[in-house]
Amino acid sequence: MTENPSPPSALTIAGSDSGGAAGLQADLRTFLACGVHGLVAVTAVTVQNTLGVHDRADLPPHIVAGQIEAVAEDMGVGAAKTGMLASAEIIRAVATACDKAGIGRDGSIPFVVDPVAAAMTGQSLFDDNGLAALRDELLPRATVLTPNLDEVRLLTGMTVTDREGMHTAAVVLHQLGPKYVLVKSGHLQSDPECVDLLFDGTTFVELPGPRWQTPHTHGAGDTMASALTAGLAKGMPVIEAARYGKWFVSQAVEHSYPMGAKVGPVSAFWRLAPEER
């Protein structure tokens, strides 16, 4: 039998969502739907559902780092992304492990930093030490930084209320070290469109999309960042990968569905072929 070729691979460094809507579950689901093999470094296990996060257990930093090093040494990483990193100690361990693996900064492997610093309610998931470590350790290593507007506020102190504010925020965030900043506009409810903004320090690129009238958007940010990461793993330039991520998440939000008592997940089911009957 002829051996099948290996697909591109992408690594998610993220927490587990017991509700299956966000976190590493959303990342792996998106990687698969994008034709990319998913690798995992688990940072934390959360106890959550659509009513909120009820508890969590963070993994020891050396275990998080060890997962990154193990898969990079043996299986290879085409691109990597972060999700919830839980603590300053885990962030520093991730930064060191990524440097060893050539992920981010001047390494050959693209690194998407999705700064999961705020819950759906806007509440910070970090203390001051964690936010400082995120800014100091990971942002300068990022190929692409992908904050939503709550995360923009936590990282910069800026409250963004319009597209002009997104431009200003992108400039401020770029000065913190990432090569590209992708400011996501999903929380800008006053805008009839959902226009995300990519900035490389010189040029702004708008990524327009429809604003679907649905409350079920849990996991949208993770899904966009992981689709972007999948695009990079497949060899796309950053601008093309960002457009790919925008296209994927727009479809996922359009096909979102209710699950549980409150906010349901965005969907990757639209990528599945219909079953034969």
PDB file of N, CA and C in Angstrom, residues 130-189:
ATOM      1  N   GLY A 130       0.653  38.545  35.102  1.00  0.00           N
ATOM      2  CA  GLY A 130       0.369  37.806  33.883  1.00  0.00           C
ATOM      3  C   GLY A 130       0.269  38.715  32.669  1.00  0.00           C
ATOM      4  N   LEU A 131      -0.412  39.847  32.812  1.00  0.00           N
ATOM      5  CA  LEU A 131      -0.518  40.793  31.702  1.00  0.00           C
ATOM      6  C   LEU A 131       0.848  41.355  31.315  1.00  0.00           C
ATOM      7  N   ALA A 132       1.678  41.646  32.321  1.00  0.00           N
ATOM      8  CA  ALA A 132       3.019  42.163  32.045  1.00  0.00           C
ATOM      9  C   ALA A 132       3.845  41.129  31.295  1.00  0.00           C
ATOM     10  N   ALA A 133       3.763  39.871  31.712  1.00  0.00           N
ATOM     11  CA  ALA A 133       4.511  38.810  31.030  1.00  0.00           C
ATOM     12  C   ALA A 133       4.026  38.638  29.600  1.00  0.00           C
ATOM     13  N   LEU A 134       2.712  38.725  29.397  1.00  0.00           N
ATOM     14  CA  LEU A 134       2.160  38.628  28.052  1.00  0.00           C
ATOM     15  C   LEU A 134       2.716  39.733  27.158  1.00  0.00           C
ATOM     16  N   ARG A 135       2.710  40.964  27.669  1.00  0.00           N
ATOM     17  CA  ARG A 135       3.233  42.087  26.890  1.00  0.00           C
ATOM     18  C   ARG A 135       4.730  41.965  26.639  1.00  0.00           C
ATOM     19  N   ASP A 136       5.487  41.602  27.681  1.00  0.00           N
ATOM     20  CA  ASP A 136       6.945  41.646  27.591  1.00  0.00           C
ATOM     21  C   ASP A 136       7.545  40.419  26.925  1.00  0.00           C
ATOM     22  N   GLU A 137       6.943  39.244  27.160  1.00  0.00           N
ATOM     23  CA  GLU A 137       7.547  37.999  26.692  1.00  0.00           C
ATOM     24  C   GLU A 137       6.997  37.530  25.344  1.00  0.00           C
ATOM     25  N   LEU A 138       5.684  37.650  25.127  1.00  0.00           N
ATOM     26  CA  LEU A 138       5.103  37.050  23.934  1.00  0.00           C
ATOM     27  C   LEU A 138       4.868  38.021  22.790  1.00  0.00           C
ATOM     28  N   LEU A 139       4.442  39.253  23.101  1.00  0.00           N
ATOM     29  CA  LEU A 139       4.152  40.173  21.997  1.00  0.00           C
ATOM     30  C   LEU A 139       5.370  40.411  21.114  1.00  0.00           C
ATOM     31  N   PRO A 140       6.585  40.558  21.670  1.00  0.00           N
ATOM     32  CA  PRO A 140       7.747  40.739  20.787  1.00  0.00           C
ATOM     33  C   PRO A 140       8.100  39.493  19.983  1.00  0.00           C
ATOM     34  N   ARG A 141       7.562  38.334  20.353  1.00  0.00           N
ATOM     35  CA  ARG A 141       7.840  37.097  19.626  1.00  0.00           C
ATOM     36  C   ARG A 141       6.785  36.796  18.563  1.00  0.00           C
ATOM     37  N   ALA A 142       5.703  37.578  18.517  1.00  0.00           N
ATOM     38  CA  ALA A 142       4.548  37.245  17.683  1.00  0.00           C
ATOM     39  C   ALA A 142       4.766  37.603  16.215  1.00  0.00           C
ATOM     40  N   THR A 143       4.427  36.662  15.346  1.00  0.00           N
ATOM     41  CA  THR A 143       4.292  36.985  13.928  1.00  0.00           C
ATOM     42  C   THR A 143       3.014  37.791  13.724  1.00  0.00           C
ATOM     43  N   VAL A 144       1.926  37.322  14.341  1.00  0.00           N
ATOM     44  CA  VAL A 144       0.640  38.034  14.288  1.00  0.00           C
ATOM     45  C   VAL A 144       0.036  38.043  15.690  1.00  0.00           C
ATOM     46  N   LEU A 145      -0.386  39.194  16.142  1.00  0.00           N
ATOM     47  CA  LEU A 145      -1.119  39.361  17.397  1.00  0.00           C
ATOM     48  C   LEU A 145      -2.585  39.576  17.040  1.00  0.00           C
ATOM     49  N   THR A 146      -3.507  38.843  17.711  1.00  0.00           N
ATOM     50  CA  THR A 146      -4.918  38.874  17.295  1.00  0.00           C
ATOM     51  C   THR A 146      -5.860  39.217  18.457  1.00  0.00           C
ATOM     52  N   PRO A 147      -5.816  40.433  18.989  1.00  0.00           N
ATOM     53  CA  PRO A 147      -6.686  40.773  20.122  1.00  0.00           C
ATOM     54  C   PRO A 147      -8.099  41.159  19.695  1.00  0.00           C
ATOM     55  N   ASN A 148      -9.073  40.839  20.562  1.00  0.00           N
ATOM     56  CA  ASN A 148     -10.381  41.458  20.418  1.00  0.00           C
ATOM     57  C   ASN A 148     -10.356  42.787  21.175  1.00  0.00           C
ATOM     58  N   LEU A 149     -11.469  43.514  21.190  1.00  0.00           N
ATOM     59  CA  LEU A 149     -11.447  44.866  21.747  1.00  0.00           C
ATOM     60  C   LEU A 149     -11.316  44.871  23.271  1.00  0.00           C
ATOM     61  N   ASP A 150     -11.822  43.839  23.958  1.00  0.00           N
ATOM     62  CA  ASP A 150     -11.594  43.742  25.395  1.00  0.00           C
ATOM     63  C   ASP A 150     -10.113  43.524  25.692  1.00  0.00           C
ATOM     64  N   GLU A 151      -9.451  42.708  24.871  1.00  0.00           N
ATOM     65  CA  GLU A 151      -8.020  42.447  25.057  1.00  0.00           C
ATOM     66  C   GLU A 151      -7.188  43.664  24.689  1.00  0.00           C
ATOM     67  N   VAL A 152      -7.633  44.455  23.704  1.00  0.00           N
ATOM     68  CA  VAL A 152      -6.980  45.734  23.419  1.00  0.00           C
ATOM     69  C   VAL A 152      -6.995  46.613  24.659  1.00  0.00           C
ATOM     70  N   ARG A 153      -8.145  46.678  25.318  1.00  0.00           N
ATOM     71  CA  ARG A 153      -8.257  47.512  26.524  1.00  0.00           C
ATOM     72  C   ARG A 153      -7.309  47.029  27.623  1.00  0.00           C
ATOM     73  N   LEU A 154      -7.248  45.726  27.840  1.00  0.00           N
ATOM     74  CA  LEU A 154      -6.392  45.202  28.905  1.00  0.00           C
ATOM     75  C   LEU A 154      -4.908  45.384  28.586  1.00  0.00           C
ATOM     76  N   LEU A 155      -4.538  45.289  27.315  1.00  0.00           N
ATOM     77  CA  LEU A 155      -3.131  45.401  26.934  1.00  0.00           C
ATOM     78  C   LEU A 155      -2.656  46.851  26.831  1.00  0.00           C
ATOM     79  N   THR A 156      -3.566  47.766  26.484  1.00  0.00           N
ATOM     80  CA  THR A 156      -3.140  49.146  26.217  1.00  0.00           C
ATOM     81  C   THR A 156      -3.818  50.181  27.100  1.00  0.00           C
ATOM     82  N   GLY A 157      -4.930  49.842  27.740  1.00  0.00           N
ATOM     83  CA  GLY A 157      -5.716  50.820  28.485  1.00  0.00           C
ATOM     84  C   GLY A 157      -6.670  51.614  27.619  1.00  0.00           C
ATOM     85  N   MET A 158      -6.713  51.322  26.307  1.00  0.00           N
ATOM     86  CA  MET A 158      -7.571  52.060  25.381  1.00  0.00           C
ATOM     87  C   MET A 158      -8.940  51.392  25.260  1.00  0.00           C
ATOM     88  N   THR A 159      -9.998  52.190  25.301  1.00  0.00           N
ATOM     89  CA  THR A 159     -11.344  51.701  25.023  1.00  0.00           C
ATOM     90  C   THR A 159     -11.704  52.091  23.599  1.00  0.00           C
ATOM     91  N   VAL A 160     -11.863  51.108  22.731  1.00  0.00           N
ATOM     92  CA  VAL A 160     -12.123  51.355  21.309  1.00  0.00           C
ATOM     93  C   VAL A 160     -13.625  51.306  21.055  1.00  0.00           C
ATOM     94  N   THR A 161     -14.141  52.361  20.412  1.00  0.00           N
ATOM     95  CA  THR A 161     -15.579  52.446  20.159  1.00  0.00           C
ATOM     96  C   THR A 161     -15.910  52.625  18.677  1.00  0.00           C
ATOM     97  N   ASP A 162     -14.892  52.725  17.807  1.00  0.00           N
ATOM     98  CA  ASP A 162     -15.155  52.905  16.388  1.00  0.00           C
ATOM     99  C   ASP A 162     -13.936  52.455  15.590  1.00  0.00           C
ATOM    100  N   ARG A 163     -14.058  52.500  14.261  1.00  0.00           N
ATOM    101  CA  ARG A 163     -12.967  52.030  13.397  1.00  0.00           C
ATOM    102  C   ARG A 163     -11.717  52.898  13.531  1.00  0.00           C
ATOM    103  N   GLU A 164     -11.910  54.188  13.721  1.00  0.00           N
ATOM    104  CA  GLU A 164     -10.749  55.064  13.911  1.00  0.00           C
ATOM    105  C   GLU A 164      -9.955  54.641  15.148  1.00  0.00           C
ATOM    106  N   GLY A 165     -10.669  54.283  16.203  1.00  0.00           N
ATOM    107  CA  GLY A 165     -10.002  53.804  17.402  1.00  0.00           C
ATOM    108  C   GLY A 165      -9.255  52.506  17.170  1.00  0.00           C
ATOM    109  N   MET A 166      -9.769  51.651  16.289  1.00  0.00           N
ATOM    110  CA  MET A 166      -9.067  50.417  15.945  1.00  0.00           C
ATOM    111  C   MET A 166      -7.735  50.722  15.274  1.00  0.00           C
ATOM    112  N   HIS A 167      -7.713  51.718  14.402  1.00  0.00           N
ATOM    113  CA  HIS A 167      -6.460  52.110  13.755  1.00  0.00           C
ATOM    114  C   HIS A 167      -5.439  52.568  14.803  1.00  0.00           C
ATOM    115  N   THR A 168      -5.878  53.405  15.732  1.00  0.00           N
ATOM    116  CA  THR A 168      -4.973  53.903  16.765  1.00  0.00           C
ATOM    117  C   THR A 168      -4.462  52.762  17.629  1.00  0.00           C
ATOM    118  N   ALA A 169      -5.350  51.861  17.999  1.00  0.00           N
ATOM    119  CA  ALA A 169      -4.958  50.722  18.830  1.00  0.00           C
ATOM    120  C   ALA A 169      -3.957  49.827  18.115  1.00  0.00           C
ATOM    121  N   ALA A 170      -4.156  49.615  16.819  1.00  0.00           N
ATOM    122  CA  ALA A 170      -3.230  48.773  16.060  1.00  0.00           C
ATOM    123  C   ALA A 170      -1.823  49.358  16.073  1.00  0.00           C
ATOM    124  N   VAL A 171      -1.721  50.677  15.950  1.00  0.00           N
ATOM    125  CA  VAL A 171      -0.408  51.336  15.985  1.00  0.00           C
ATOM    126  C   VAL A 171       0.244  51.158  17.353  1.00  0.00           C
ATOM    127  N   VAL A 172      -0.518  51.390  18.413  1.00  0.00           N
ATOM    128  CA  VAL A 172       0.018  51.252  19.774  1.00  0.00           C
ATOM    129  C   VAL A 172       0.470  49.819  20.037  1.00  0.00           C
ATOM    130  N   LEU A 173      -0.330  48.848  19.634  1.00  0.00           N
ATOM    131  CA  LEU A 173       0.025  47.449  19.852  1.00  0.00           C
ATOM    132  C   LEU A 173       1.238  47.043  19.031  1.00  0.00           C
ATOM    133  N   HIS A 174       1.347  47.544  17.814  1.00  0.00           N
ATOM    134  CA  HIS A 174       2.507  47.207  16.976  1.00  0.00           C
ATOM    135  C   HIS A 174       3.803  47.677  17.623  1.00  0.00           C
ATOM    136  N   GLN A 175       3.737  48.781  18.336  1.00  0.00           N
ATOM    137  CA  GLN A 175       4.934  49.297  19.005  1.00  0.00           C
ATOM    138  C   GLN A 175       5.413  48.385  20.134  1.00  0.00           C
ATOM    139  N   LEU A 176       4.568  47.439  20.560  1.00  0.00           N
ATOM    140  CA  LEU A 176       4.953  46.491  21.607  1.00  0.00           C
ATOM    141  C   LEU A 176       5.725  45.295  21.055  1.00  0.00           C
ATOM    142  N   GLY A 177       5.878  45.208  19.713  1.00  0.00           N
ATOM    143  CA  GLY A 177       6.795  44.212  19.182  1.00  0.00           C
ATOM    144  C   GLY A 177       6.325  43.215  18.160  1.00  0.00           C
ATOM    145  N   PRO A 178       5.010  42.941  18.008  1.00  0.00           N
ATOM    146  CA  PRO A 178       4.612  41.953  17.005  1.00  0.00           C
ATOM    147  C   PRO A 178       4.865  42.456  15.582  1.00  0.00           C
ATOM    148  N   LYS A 179       5.085  41.523  14.651  1.00  0.00           N
ATOM    149  CA  LYS A 179       5.295  41.918  13.259  1.00  0.00           C
ATOM    150  C   LYS A 179       4.004  42.425  12.629  1.00  0.00           C
ATOM    151  N   TYR A 180       2.901  41.767  12.949  1.00  0.00           N
ATOM    152  CA  TYR A 180       1.580  42.174  12.470  1.00  0.00           C
ATOM    153  C   TYR A 180       0.630  42.233  13.655  1.00  0.00           C
ATOM    154  N   VAL A 181      -0.324  43.149  13.575  1.00  0.00           N
ATOM    155  CA  VAL A 181      -1.416  43.215  14.549  1.00  0.00           C
ATOM    156  C   VAL A 181      -2.721  43.073  13.784  1.00  0.00           C
ATOM    157  N   LEU A 182      -3.564  42.155  14.240  1.00  0.00           N
ATOM    158  CA  LEU A 182      -4.897  41.989  13.664  1.00  0.00           C
ATOM    159  C   LEU A 182      -5.919  42.294  14.754  1.00  0.00           C
ATOM    160  N   VAL A 183      -6.513  43.491  14.699  1.00  0.00           N
ATOM    161  CA  VAL A 183      -7.507  43.907  15.684  1.00  0.00           C
ATOM    162  C   VAL A 183      -8.869  43.415  15.208  1.00  0.00           C
ATOM    163  N   LYS A 184      -9.507  42.596  16.038  1.00  0.00           N
ATOM    164  CA  LYS A 184     -10.801  41.995  15.668  1.00  0.00           C
ATOM    165  C   LYS A 184     -11.944  42.891  16.131  1.00  0.00           C
ATOM    166  N   SER A 185     -12.975  43.004  15.294  1.00  0.00           N
ATOM    167  CA  SER A 185     -14.043  43.976  15.527  1.00  0.00           C
ATOM    168  C   SER A 185     -15.357  43.344  15.956  1.00  0.00           C
ATOM    169  N   GLY A 186     -15.343  42.072  16.340  1.00  0.00           N
ATOM    170  CA  GLY A 186     -16.583  41.403  16.680  1.00  0.00           C
ATOM    171  C   GLY A 186     -17.360  42.075  17.794  1.00  0.00           C
ATOM    172  N   HIS A 187     -16.647  42.727  18.734  1.00  0.00           N
ATOM    173  CA  HIS A 187     -17.308  43.379  19.865  1.00  0.00           C
ATOM    174  C   HIS A 187     -17.773  44.799  19.547  1.00  0.00           C
ATOM    175  N   LEU A 188     -17.508  45.280  18.322  1.00  0.00           N
ATOM    176  CA  LEU A 188     -17.909  46.639  17.959  1.00  0.00           C
ATOM    177  C   LEU A 188     -19.348  46.600  17.435  1.00  0.00           C
ATOM    178  N   GLN A 189     -20.288  46.416  18.359  1.00  0.00           N
ATOM    179  CA  GLN A 189     -21.675  46.152  17.979  1.00  0.00           C
ATOM    180  C   GLN A 189     -22.348  47.319  17.275  1.00  0.00           C
TER     181      GLN A 189
END
